[in-house]
Coordinates of C-alpha atoms and ligand atoms in Angstrom, one line a residue:
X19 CA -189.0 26.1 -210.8
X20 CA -188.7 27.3 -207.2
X21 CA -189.0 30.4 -205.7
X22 CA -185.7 31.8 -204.5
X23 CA -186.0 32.2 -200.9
X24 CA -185.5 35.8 -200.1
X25 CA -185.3 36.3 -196.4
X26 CA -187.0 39.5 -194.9
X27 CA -187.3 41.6 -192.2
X28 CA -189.2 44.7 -190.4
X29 CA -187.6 47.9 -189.7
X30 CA -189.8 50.2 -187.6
X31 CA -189.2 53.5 -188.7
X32 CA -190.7 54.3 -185.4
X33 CA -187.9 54.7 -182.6
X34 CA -189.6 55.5 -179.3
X35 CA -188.3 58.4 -177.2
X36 CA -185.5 57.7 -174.2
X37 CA -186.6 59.1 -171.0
X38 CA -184.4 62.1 -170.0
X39 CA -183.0 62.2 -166.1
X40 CA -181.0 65.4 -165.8
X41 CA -179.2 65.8 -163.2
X42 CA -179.3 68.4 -161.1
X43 CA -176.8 71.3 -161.5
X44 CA -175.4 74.6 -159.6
X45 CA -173.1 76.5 -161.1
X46 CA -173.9 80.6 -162.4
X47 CA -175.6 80.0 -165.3
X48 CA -178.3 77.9 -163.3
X49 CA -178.1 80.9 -160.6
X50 CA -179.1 82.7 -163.8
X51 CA -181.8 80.1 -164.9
X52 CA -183.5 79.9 -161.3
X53 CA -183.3 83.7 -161.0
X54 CA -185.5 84.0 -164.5
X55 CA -187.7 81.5 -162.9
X56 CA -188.4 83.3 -160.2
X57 CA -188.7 87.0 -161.6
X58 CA -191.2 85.5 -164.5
X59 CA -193.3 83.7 -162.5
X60 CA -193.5 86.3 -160.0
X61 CA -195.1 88.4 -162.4
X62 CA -196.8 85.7 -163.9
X63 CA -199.2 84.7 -160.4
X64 CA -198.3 88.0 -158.8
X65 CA -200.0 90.4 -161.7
X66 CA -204.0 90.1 -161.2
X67 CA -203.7 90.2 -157.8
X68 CA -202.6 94.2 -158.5
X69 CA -205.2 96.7 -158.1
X70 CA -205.5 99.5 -159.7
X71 CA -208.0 101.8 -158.7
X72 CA -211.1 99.9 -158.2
X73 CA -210.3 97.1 -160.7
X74 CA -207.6 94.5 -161.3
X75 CA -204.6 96.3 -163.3
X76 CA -204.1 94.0 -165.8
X77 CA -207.0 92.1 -167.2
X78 CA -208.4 91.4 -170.6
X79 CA -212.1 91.5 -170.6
X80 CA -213.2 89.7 -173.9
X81 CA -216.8 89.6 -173.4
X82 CA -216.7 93.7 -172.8
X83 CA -213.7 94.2 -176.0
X84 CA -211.4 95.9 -173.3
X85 CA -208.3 95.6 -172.4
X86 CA -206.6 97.3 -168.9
X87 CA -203.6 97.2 -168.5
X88 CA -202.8 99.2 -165.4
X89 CA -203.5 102.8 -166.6
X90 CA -204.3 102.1 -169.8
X91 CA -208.0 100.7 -171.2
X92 CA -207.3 99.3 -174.8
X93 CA -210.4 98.8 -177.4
X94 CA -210.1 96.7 -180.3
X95 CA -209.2 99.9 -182.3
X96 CA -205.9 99.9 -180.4
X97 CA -205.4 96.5 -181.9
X98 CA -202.2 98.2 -183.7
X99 CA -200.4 98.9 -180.3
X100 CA -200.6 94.9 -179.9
X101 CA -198.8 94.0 -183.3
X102 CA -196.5 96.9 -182.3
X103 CA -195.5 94.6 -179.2
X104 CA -195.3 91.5 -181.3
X105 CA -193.0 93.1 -183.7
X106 CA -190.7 94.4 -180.6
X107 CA -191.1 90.4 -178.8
X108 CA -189.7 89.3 -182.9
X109 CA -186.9 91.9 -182.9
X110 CA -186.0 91.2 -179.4
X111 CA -185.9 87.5 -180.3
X112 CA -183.6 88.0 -183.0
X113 CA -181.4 90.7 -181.6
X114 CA -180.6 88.1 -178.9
X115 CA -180.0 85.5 -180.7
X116 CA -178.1 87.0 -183.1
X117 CA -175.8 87.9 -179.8
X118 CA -175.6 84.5 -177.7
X119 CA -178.2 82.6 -179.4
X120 CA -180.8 80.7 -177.7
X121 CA -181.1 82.6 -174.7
X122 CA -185.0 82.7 -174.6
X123 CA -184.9 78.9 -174.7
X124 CA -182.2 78.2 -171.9
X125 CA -183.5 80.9 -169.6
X126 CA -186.9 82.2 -169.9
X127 CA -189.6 80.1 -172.3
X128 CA -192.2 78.9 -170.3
X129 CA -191.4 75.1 -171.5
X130 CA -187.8 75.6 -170.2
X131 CA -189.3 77.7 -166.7
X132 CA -192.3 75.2 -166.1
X133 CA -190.0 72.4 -166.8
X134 CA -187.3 73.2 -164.0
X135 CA -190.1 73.9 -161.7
X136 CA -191.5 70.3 -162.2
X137 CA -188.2 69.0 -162.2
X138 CA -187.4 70.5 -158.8
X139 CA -190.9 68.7 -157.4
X140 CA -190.1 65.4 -159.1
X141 CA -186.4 65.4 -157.3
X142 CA -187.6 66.4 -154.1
X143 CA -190.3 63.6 -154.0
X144 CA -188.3 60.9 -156.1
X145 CA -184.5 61.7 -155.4
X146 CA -181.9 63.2 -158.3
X147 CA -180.7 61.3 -161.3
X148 CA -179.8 58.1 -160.6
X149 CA -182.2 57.4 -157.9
X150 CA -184.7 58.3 -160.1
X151 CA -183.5 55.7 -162.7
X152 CA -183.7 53.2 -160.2
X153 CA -187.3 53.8 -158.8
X154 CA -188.3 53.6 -162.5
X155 CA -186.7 50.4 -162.8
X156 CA -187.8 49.2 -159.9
X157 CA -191.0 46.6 -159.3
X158 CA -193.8 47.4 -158.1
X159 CA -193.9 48.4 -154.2
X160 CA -195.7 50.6 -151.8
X161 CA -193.0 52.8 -151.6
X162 CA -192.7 53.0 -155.1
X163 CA -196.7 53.8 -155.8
X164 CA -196.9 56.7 -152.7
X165 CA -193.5 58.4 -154.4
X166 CA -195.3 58.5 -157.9
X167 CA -199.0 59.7 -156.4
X168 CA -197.6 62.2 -154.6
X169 CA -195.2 63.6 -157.4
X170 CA -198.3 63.6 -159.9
X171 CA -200.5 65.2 -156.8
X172 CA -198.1 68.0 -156.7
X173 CA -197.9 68.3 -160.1
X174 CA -201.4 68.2 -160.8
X175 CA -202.1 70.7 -158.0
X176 CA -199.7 73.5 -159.4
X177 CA -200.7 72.8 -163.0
X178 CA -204.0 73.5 -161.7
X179 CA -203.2 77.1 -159.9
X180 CA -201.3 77.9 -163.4
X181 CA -204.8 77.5 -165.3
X182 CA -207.2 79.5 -162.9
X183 CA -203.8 82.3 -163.3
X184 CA -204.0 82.0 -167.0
X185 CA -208.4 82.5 -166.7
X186 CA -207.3 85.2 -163.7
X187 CA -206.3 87.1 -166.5
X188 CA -209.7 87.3 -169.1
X189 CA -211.9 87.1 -165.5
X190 CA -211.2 89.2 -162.6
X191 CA -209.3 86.8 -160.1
X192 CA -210.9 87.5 -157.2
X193 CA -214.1 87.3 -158.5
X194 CA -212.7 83.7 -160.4
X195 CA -212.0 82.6 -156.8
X196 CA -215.4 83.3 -155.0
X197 CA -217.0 81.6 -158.3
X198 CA -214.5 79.0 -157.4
X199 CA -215.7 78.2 -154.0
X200 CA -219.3 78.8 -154.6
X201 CA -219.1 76.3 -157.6
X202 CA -220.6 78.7 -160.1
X203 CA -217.6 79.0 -162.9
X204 CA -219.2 79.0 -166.0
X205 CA -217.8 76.4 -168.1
X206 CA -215.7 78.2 -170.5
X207 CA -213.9 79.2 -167.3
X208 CA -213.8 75.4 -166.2
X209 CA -212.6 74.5 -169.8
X210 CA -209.6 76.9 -170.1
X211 CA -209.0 76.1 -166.3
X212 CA -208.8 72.8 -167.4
X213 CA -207.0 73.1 -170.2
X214 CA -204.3 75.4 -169.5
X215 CA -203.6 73.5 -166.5
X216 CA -203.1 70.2 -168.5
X217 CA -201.6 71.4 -171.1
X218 CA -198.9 72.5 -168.8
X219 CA -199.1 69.1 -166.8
X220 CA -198.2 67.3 -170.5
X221 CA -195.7 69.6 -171.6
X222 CA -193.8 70.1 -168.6
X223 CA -194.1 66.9 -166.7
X224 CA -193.9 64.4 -169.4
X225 CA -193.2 66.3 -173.2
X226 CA -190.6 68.6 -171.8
X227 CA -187.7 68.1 -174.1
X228 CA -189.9 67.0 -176.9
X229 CA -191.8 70.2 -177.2
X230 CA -188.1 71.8 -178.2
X231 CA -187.0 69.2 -180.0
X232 CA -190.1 68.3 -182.1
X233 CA -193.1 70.9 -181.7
X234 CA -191.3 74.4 -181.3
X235 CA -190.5 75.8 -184.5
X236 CA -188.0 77.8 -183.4
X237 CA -185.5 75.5 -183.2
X238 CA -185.4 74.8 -186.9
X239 CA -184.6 78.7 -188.0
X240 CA -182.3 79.8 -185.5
X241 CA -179.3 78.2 -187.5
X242 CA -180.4 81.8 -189.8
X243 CA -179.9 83.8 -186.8
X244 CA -176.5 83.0 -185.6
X245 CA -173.2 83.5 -187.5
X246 CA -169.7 82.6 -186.2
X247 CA -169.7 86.3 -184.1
X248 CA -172.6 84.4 -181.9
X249 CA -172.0 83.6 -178.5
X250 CA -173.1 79.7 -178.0
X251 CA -172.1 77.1 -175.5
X252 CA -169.5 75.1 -176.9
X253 CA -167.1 72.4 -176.7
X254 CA -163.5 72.9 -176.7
X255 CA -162.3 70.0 -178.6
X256 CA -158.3 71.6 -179.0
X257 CA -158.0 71.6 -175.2
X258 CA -160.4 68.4 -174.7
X259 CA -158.9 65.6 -177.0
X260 CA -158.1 63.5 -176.6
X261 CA -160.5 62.7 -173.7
X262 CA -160.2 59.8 -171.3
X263 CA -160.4 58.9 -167.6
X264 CA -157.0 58.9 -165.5
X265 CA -155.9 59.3 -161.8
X266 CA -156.7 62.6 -160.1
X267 CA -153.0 63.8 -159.8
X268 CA -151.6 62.0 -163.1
X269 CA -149.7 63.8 -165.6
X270 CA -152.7 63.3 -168.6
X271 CA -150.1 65.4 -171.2
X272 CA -147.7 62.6 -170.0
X273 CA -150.1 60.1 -170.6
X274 CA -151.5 62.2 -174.1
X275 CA -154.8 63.3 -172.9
X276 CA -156.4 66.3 -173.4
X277 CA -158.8 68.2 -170.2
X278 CA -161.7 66.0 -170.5
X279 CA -161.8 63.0 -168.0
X280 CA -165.1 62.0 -170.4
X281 CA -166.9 61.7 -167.2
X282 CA -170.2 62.1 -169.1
X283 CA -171.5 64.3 -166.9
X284 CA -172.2 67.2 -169.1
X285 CA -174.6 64.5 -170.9
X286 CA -176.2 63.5 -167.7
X287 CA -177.5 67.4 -166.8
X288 CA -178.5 68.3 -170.3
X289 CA -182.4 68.8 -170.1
X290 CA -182.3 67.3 -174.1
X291 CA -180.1 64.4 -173.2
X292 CA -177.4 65.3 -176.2
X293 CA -173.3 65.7 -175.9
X294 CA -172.3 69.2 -176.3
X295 CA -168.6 67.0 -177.4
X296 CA -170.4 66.5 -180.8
X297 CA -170.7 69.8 -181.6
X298 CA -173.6 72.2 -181.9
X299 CA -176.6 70.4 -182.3
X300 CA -180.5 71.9 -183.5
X301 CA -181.4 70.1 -179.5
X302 CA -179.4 72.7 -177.8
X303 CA -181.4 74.8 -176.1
X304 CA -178.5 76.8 -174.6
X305 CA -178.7 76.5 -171.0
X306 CA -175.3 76.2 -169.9
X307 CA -175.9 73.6 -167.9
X308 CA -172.9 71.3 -169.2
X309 CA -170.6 74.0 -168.4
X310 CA -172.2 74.6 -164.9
X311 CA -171.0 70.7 -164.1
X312 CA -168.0 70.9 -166.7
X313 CA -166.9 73.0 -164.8
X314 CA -167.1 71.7 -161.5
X315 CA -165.2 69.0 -162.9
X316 CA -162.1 71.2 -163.5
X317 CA -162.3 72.7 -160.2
X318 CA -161.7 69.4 -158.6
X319 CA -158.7 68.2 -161.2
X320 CA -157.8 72.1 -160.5
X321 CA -158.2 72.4 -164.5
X322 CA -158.7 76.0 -165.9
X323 CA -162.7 76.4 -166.1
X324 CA -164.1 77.2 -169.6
X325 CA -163.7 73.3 -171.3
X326 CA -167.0 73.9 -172.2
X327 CA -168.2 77.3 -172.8
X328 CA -170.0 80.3 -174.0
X329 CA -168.2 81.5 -177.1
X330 CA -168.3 82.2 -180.4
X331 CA -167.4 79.6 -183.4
X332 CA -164.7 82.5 -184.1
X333 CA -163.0 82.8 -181.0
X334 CA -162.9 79.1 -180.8
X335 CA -161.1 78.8 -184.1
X336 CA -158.9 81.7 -184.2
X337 CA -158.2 81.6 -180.2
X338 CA -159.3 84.9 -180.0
X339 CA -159.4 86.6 -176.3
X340 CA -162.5 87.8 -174.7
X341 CA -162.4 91.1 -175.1
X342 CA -161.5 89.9 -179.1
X343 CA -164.9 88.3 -179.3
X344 CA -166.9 91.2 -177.5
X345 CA -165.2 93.8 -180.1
X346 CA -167.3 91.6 -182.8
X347 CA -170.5 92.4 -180.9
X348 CA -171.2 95.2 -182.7
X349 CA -171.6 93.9 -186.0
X350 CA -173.8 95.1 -189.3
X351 CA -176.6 92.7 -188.0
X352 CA -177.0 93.7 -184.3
X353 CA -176.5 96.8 -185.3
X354 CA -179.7 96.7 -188.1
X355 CA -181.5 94.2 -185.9
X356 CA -180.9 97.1 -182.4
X357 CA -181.7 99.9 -184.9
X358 CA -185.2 99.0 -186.1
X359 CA -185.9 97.4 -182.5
X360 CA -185.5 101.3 -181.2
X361 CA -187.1 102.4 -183.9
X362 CA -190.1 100.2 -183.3
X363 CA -190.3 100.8 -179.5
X364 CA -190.0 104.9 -180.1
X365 CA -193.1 104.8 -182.3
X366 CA -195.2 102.3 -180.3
X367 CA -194.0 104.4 -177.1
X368 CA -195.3 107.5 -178.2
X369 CA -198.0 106.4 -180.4
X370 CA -199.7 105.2 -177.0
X371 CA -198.2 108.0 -175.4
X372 CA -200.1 110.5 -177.7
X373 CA -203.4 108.4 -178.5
X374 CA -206.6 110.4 -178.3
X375 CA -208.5 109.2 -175.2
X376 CA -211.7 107.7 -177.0
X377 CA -212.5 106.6 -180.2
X378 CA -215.3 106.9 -182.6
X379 CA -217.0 104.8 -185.3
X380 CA -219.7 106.5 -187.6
X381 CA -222.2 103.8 -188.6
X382 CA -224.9 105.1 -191.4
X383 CA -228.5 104.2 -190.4
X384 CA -229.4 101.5 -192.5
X385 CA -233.4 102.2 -192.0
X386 CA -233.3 105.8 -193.7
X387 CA -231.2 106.7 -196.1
X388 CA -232.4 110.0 -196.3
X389 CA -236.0 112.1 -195.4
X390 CA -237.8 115.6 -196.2
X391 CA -239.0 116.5 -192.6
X392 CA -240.8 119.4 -191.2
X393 CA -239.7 122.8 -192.8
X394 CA -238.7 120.9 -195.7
X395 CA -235.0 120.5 -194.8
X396 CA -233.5 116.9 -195.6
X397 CA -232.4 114.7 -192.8
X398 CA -229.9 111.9 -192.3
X399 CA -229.4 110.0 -189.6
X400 CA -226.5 108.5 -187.9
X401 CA -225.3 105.9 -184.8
X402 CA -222.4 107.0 -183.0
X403 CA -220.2 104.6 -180.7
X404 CA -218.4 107.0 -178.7
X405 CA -215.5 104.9 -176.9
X406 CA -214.2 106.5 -173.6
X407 CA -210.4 105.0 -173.1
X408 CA -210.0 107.2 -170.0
X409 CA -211.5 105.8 -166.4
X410 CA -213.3 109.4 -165.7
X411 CA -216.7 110.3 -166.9
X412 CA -216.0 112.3 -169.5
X413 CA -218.7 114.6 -171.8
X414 CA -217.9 115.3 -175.6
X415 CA -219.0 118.2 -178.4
X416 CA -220.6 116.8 -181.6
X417 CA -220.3 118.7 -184.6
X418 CA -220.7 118.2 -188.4
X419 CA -219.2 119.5 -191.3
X420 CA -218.8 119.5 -195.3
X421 CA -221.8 120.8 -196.3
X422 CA -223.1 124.9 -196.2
X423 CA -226.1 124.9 -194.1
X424 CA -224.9 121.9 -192.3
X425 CA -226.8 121.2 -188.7
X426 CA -227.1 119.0 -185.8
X427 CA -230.3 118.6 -184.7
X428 CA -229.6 115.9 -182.3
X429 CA -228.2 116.4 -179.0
X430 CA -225.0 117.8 -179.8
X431 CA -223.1 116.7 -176.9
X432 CA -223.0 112.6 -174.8
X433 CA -221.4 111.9 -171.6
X434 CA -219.8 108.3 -171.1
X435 CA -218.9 106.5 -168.2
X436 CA -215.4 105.3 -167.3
X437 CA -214.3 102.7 -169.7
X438 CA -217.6 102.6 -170.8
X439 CA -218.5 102.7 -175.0
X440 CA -222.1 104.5 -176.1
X441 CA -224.0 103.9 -178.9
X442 CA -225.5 107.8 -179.7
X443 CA -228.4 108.8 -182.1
X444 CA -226.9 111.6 -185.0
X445 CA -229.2 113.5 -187.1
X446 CA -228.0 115.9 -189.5
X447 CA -230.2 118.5 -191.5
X448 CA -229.5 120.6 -194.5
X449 CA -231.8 123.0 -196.1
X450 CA -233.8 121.6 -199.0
X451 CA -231.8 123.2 -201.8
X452 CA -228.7 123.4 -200.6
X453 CA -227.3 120.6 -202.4
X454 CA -228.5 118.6 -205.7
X455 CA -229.2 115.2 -205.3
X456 CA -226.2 112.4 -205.0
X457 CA -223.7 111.6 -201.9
X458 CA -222.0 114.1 -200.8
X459 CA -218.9 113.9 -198.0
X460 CA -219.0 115.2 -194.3
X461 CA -216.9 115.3 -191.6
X462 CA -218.4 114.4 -188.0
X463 CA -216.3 116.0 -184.8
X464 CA -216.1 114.6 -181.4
X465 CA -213.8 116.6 -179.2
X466 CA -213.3 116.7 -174.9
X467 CA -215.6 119.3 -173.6
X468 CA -213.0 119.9 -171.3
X469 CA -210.2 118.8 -173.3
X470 CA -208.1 119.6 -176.6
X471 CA -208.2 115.9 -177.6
X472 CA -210.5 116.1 -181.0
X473 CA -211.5 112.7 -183.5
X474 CA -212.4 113.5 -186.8
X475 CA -214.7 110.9 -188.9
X476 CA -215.7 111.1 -192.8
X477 CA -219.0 109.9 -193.8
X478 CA -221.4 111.3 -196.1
X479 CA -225.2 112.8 -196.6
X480 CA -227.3 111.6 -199.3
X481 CA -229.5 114.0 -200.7
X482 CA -232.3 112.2 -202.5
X483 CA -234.0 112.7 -205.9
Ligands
LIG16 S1 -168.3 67.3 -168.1 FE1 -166.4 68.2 -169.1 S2 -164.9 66.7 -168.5 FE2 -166.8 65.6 -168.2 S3 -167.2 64.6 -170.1 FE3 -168.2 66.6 -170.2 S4 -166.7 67.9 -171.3 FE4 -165.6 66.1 -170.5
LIG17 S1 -175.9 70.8 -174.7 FE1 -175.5 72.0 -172.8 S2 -176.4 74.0 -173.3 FE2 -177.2 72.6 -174.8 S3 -179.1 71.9 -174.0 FE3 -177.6 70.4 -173.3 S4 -176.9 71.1 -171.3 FE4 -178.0 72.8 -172.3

């Protein structure tokens, strides 16, 4: 018997992704956008070139376990005052997008900031949208080659100064650039260089959408943020249906068309290449740009603006005013969410307000536990690292104690340099019956010799058998 013929064929679960040409926009919220560009990438190439003192105010020196950050000189110890700011970023994230959702994304994530910026290159080298899609399509030519080299050279060039920034920041930058020039980086230096620098190349000349779309996590959980009181950019399909194309001065209620002329522009400047007309979408990022150019499009059919807008699914719904939608601002969760963000920020403010100025770690000596030396009194001895978080010499008091009979009889007092940590010798002495044998707990005091500002550290003295 034959085989019934069964005719087959592939799918490929694989779709590859469609290349993206916004087009370029003006309107406020790209004002807003370019503005946020500016201001963070001011700071961002601006900041080690600050001196403070006789060092660079902000830098993080790995190798030496400090941190500066213009006044203040951070040791790993302070490592709490950094979750402190994480916690305030995480708040922060969802206190705004709890009130107009992805504002971070549209406005100020590096992806979205490094993106316009390479953007702005590629359309003054290769033209806006659609000459774009033409020199793409185009064959091969001379023209077409120089455009592309150049584009990638300027590219390459700026992705470049964002890596030596980023190591600016762990190396001094000056120093970074007269390594630089004398061709003596060391190669960690030359690696994150490298790295950084490409990495932003990838992501903001080629990925750019992707990295929102596919790599960012964020995009998946900020459906849990946002309720229907959240300000979002949004589609008004009561005043835009139905849509359809007509003559600039025709009646469209006459002809039963709603306010949008389905020009498809809002499509063509959206960074993520999705219609806003199809609702709110995991893709959107938020920038506004769609209403930026929706709403040059009702200026010119002389169309109230705000076809597509930021509003809430509420006000959309119920047709509720502005000033409606702004009195559901302060809800329970922006009120919890601002609560505990103050609360956080108070006690990271004045924990580093009110931080001691060093630190101290007691470390037993491992070599000798314990000793009978001369006069018979027993000995323990003790390393010190005395941590000076101030950038003045500074001379500290050592005490000890716990124990009746309790001396120093070390040097009882260190100086340490400016940011500088010191590893001190400690020996303690009690007489020879003061104690019976065991462990027994001490206290060891550092305080300013000409200062208030006292740490306290437990340890103990072993008294042997
Ligand atoms: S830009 Fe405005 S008018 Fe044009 S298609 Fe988009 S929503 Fe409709
Ligand atoms: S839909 Fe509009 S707001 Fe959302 S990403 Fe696209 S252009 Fe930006």
């Amino acid at each position: 018997m034959s085989e019934p013929h069964i005719a087959t064929h592939e799918v490929s679960l694989y779709a590859s992704a469609r290349k993206i040409y916004p087009r370029s926009v003006s309107g406020v919220f790209a004002r807003w956008r370019w503005a946020l560009v500016w201001i963070t990438q001011i700071v961002f190439y601006g900041m080690p070139w600050l001196e403070w003192g006789q060092r660079q105010a902000v830098v993080f020196d790995l190798g030496a376990r400090r941190f500066y950050i213009f006044g203040l000189v951070l040791y790993p110890q302070d490592f709490i005052y950094m979750t402190g700011l994480l916690v305030i970023s995480a708040l922060s994230l969802f206190l705004f997008t709890a009130l107009a959702g992805r504002l971070w994304c549209g406005y100020a994530c590096p992806q979205t900031v490094y993106t316009e910026i390479f953007l702005w290159i590629e359309r003054k080298v290769e033209g806006d949208r659609s000459a774009r899609m033409r020199l793409d399509n185009a064959a091969f030519s001379l023209e077409k080659f120089v455009k592309k080299w150049f584009k990638h050279l300027l590219w390459i060039m700026f992705a470049m100064w964002t890596g030596f920034t980023f190591v600016g920041y762990f190396t001094p930058i000056r120093e970074l650039g007269m390594e630089f020039l004398q061709t003596r980086m060391s190669s960690w230096e030359v690696f994150w260089v490298f790295f950084y620098g490409f990495a932003t190349y990838g992501n903001a000349g080629f990925m750019r959408e992707q990295v929102c779309k596919y790599m960012c996590p964020y995009a998946r959980f900020q459906s849990a943020m946002f309720d229907r009181d959240t300000m979002i950019v949004s589609y008004d399909p009561g005043r835009g249906e139905p849509r359809g194309a007509r003559a600039r001065l025709a009646d469209h209620r006459a002809q039963g068309l709603g306010k949008c002329v389905d020009c498809t522009l809002c499509v063509q400047v959206c960074p993520t290449g999705i219609d806003i007309r199809d609702g709110l979408q995991y893709e959107c990022i938020g920038c506004g740009a769609c209403a930026d150019v929706c709403d040059t499009v009702m200026d010119k059919l002389a169309y109230p603006r705000g076809l597509v807008r930021y509003t809430t699914q509420n006000g959309m719904t119920r047709g509720w005013t502005r000033a409606q939608m702004l009195r559901r601002t302060l809800r329970p969760r922006v009120l919890v969410y601002t609560a505990v963000l103050l609360a956080v920020s108070l006690v990271v403010a004045f924990g580093l307000a009110l931080r001691t100025p060093f630190k101290v770690d007691v470390v037993r000596d491992r070599a000798s536990l314990a000793r009978i030396v001369d006069g018979g009194r027993i000995e323990n001895v003790y390393r010190l690292q005395i941590m000076n978080a101030t950038e003045a010499v500074q001379r500290y008091r050592i005490e000890a104690s716990g124990i009746a009979g309790l001396a120093v009889h070390s040097d009882a007092s260190a100086e340490v340099g400016p940011a500088e940590s010191r590893w001190v010798a400690l020996r303690l002495q009690i007489p020879f019956d003061a104690m019976p044998p065991g462990s027994h707990p001490v206290r060891i005091d550092v305080g300013q010799a000409d200062g208030d500002a006292h740490v306290s550290e437990k340890s103990v003295f072993i008294v042997p058998r």
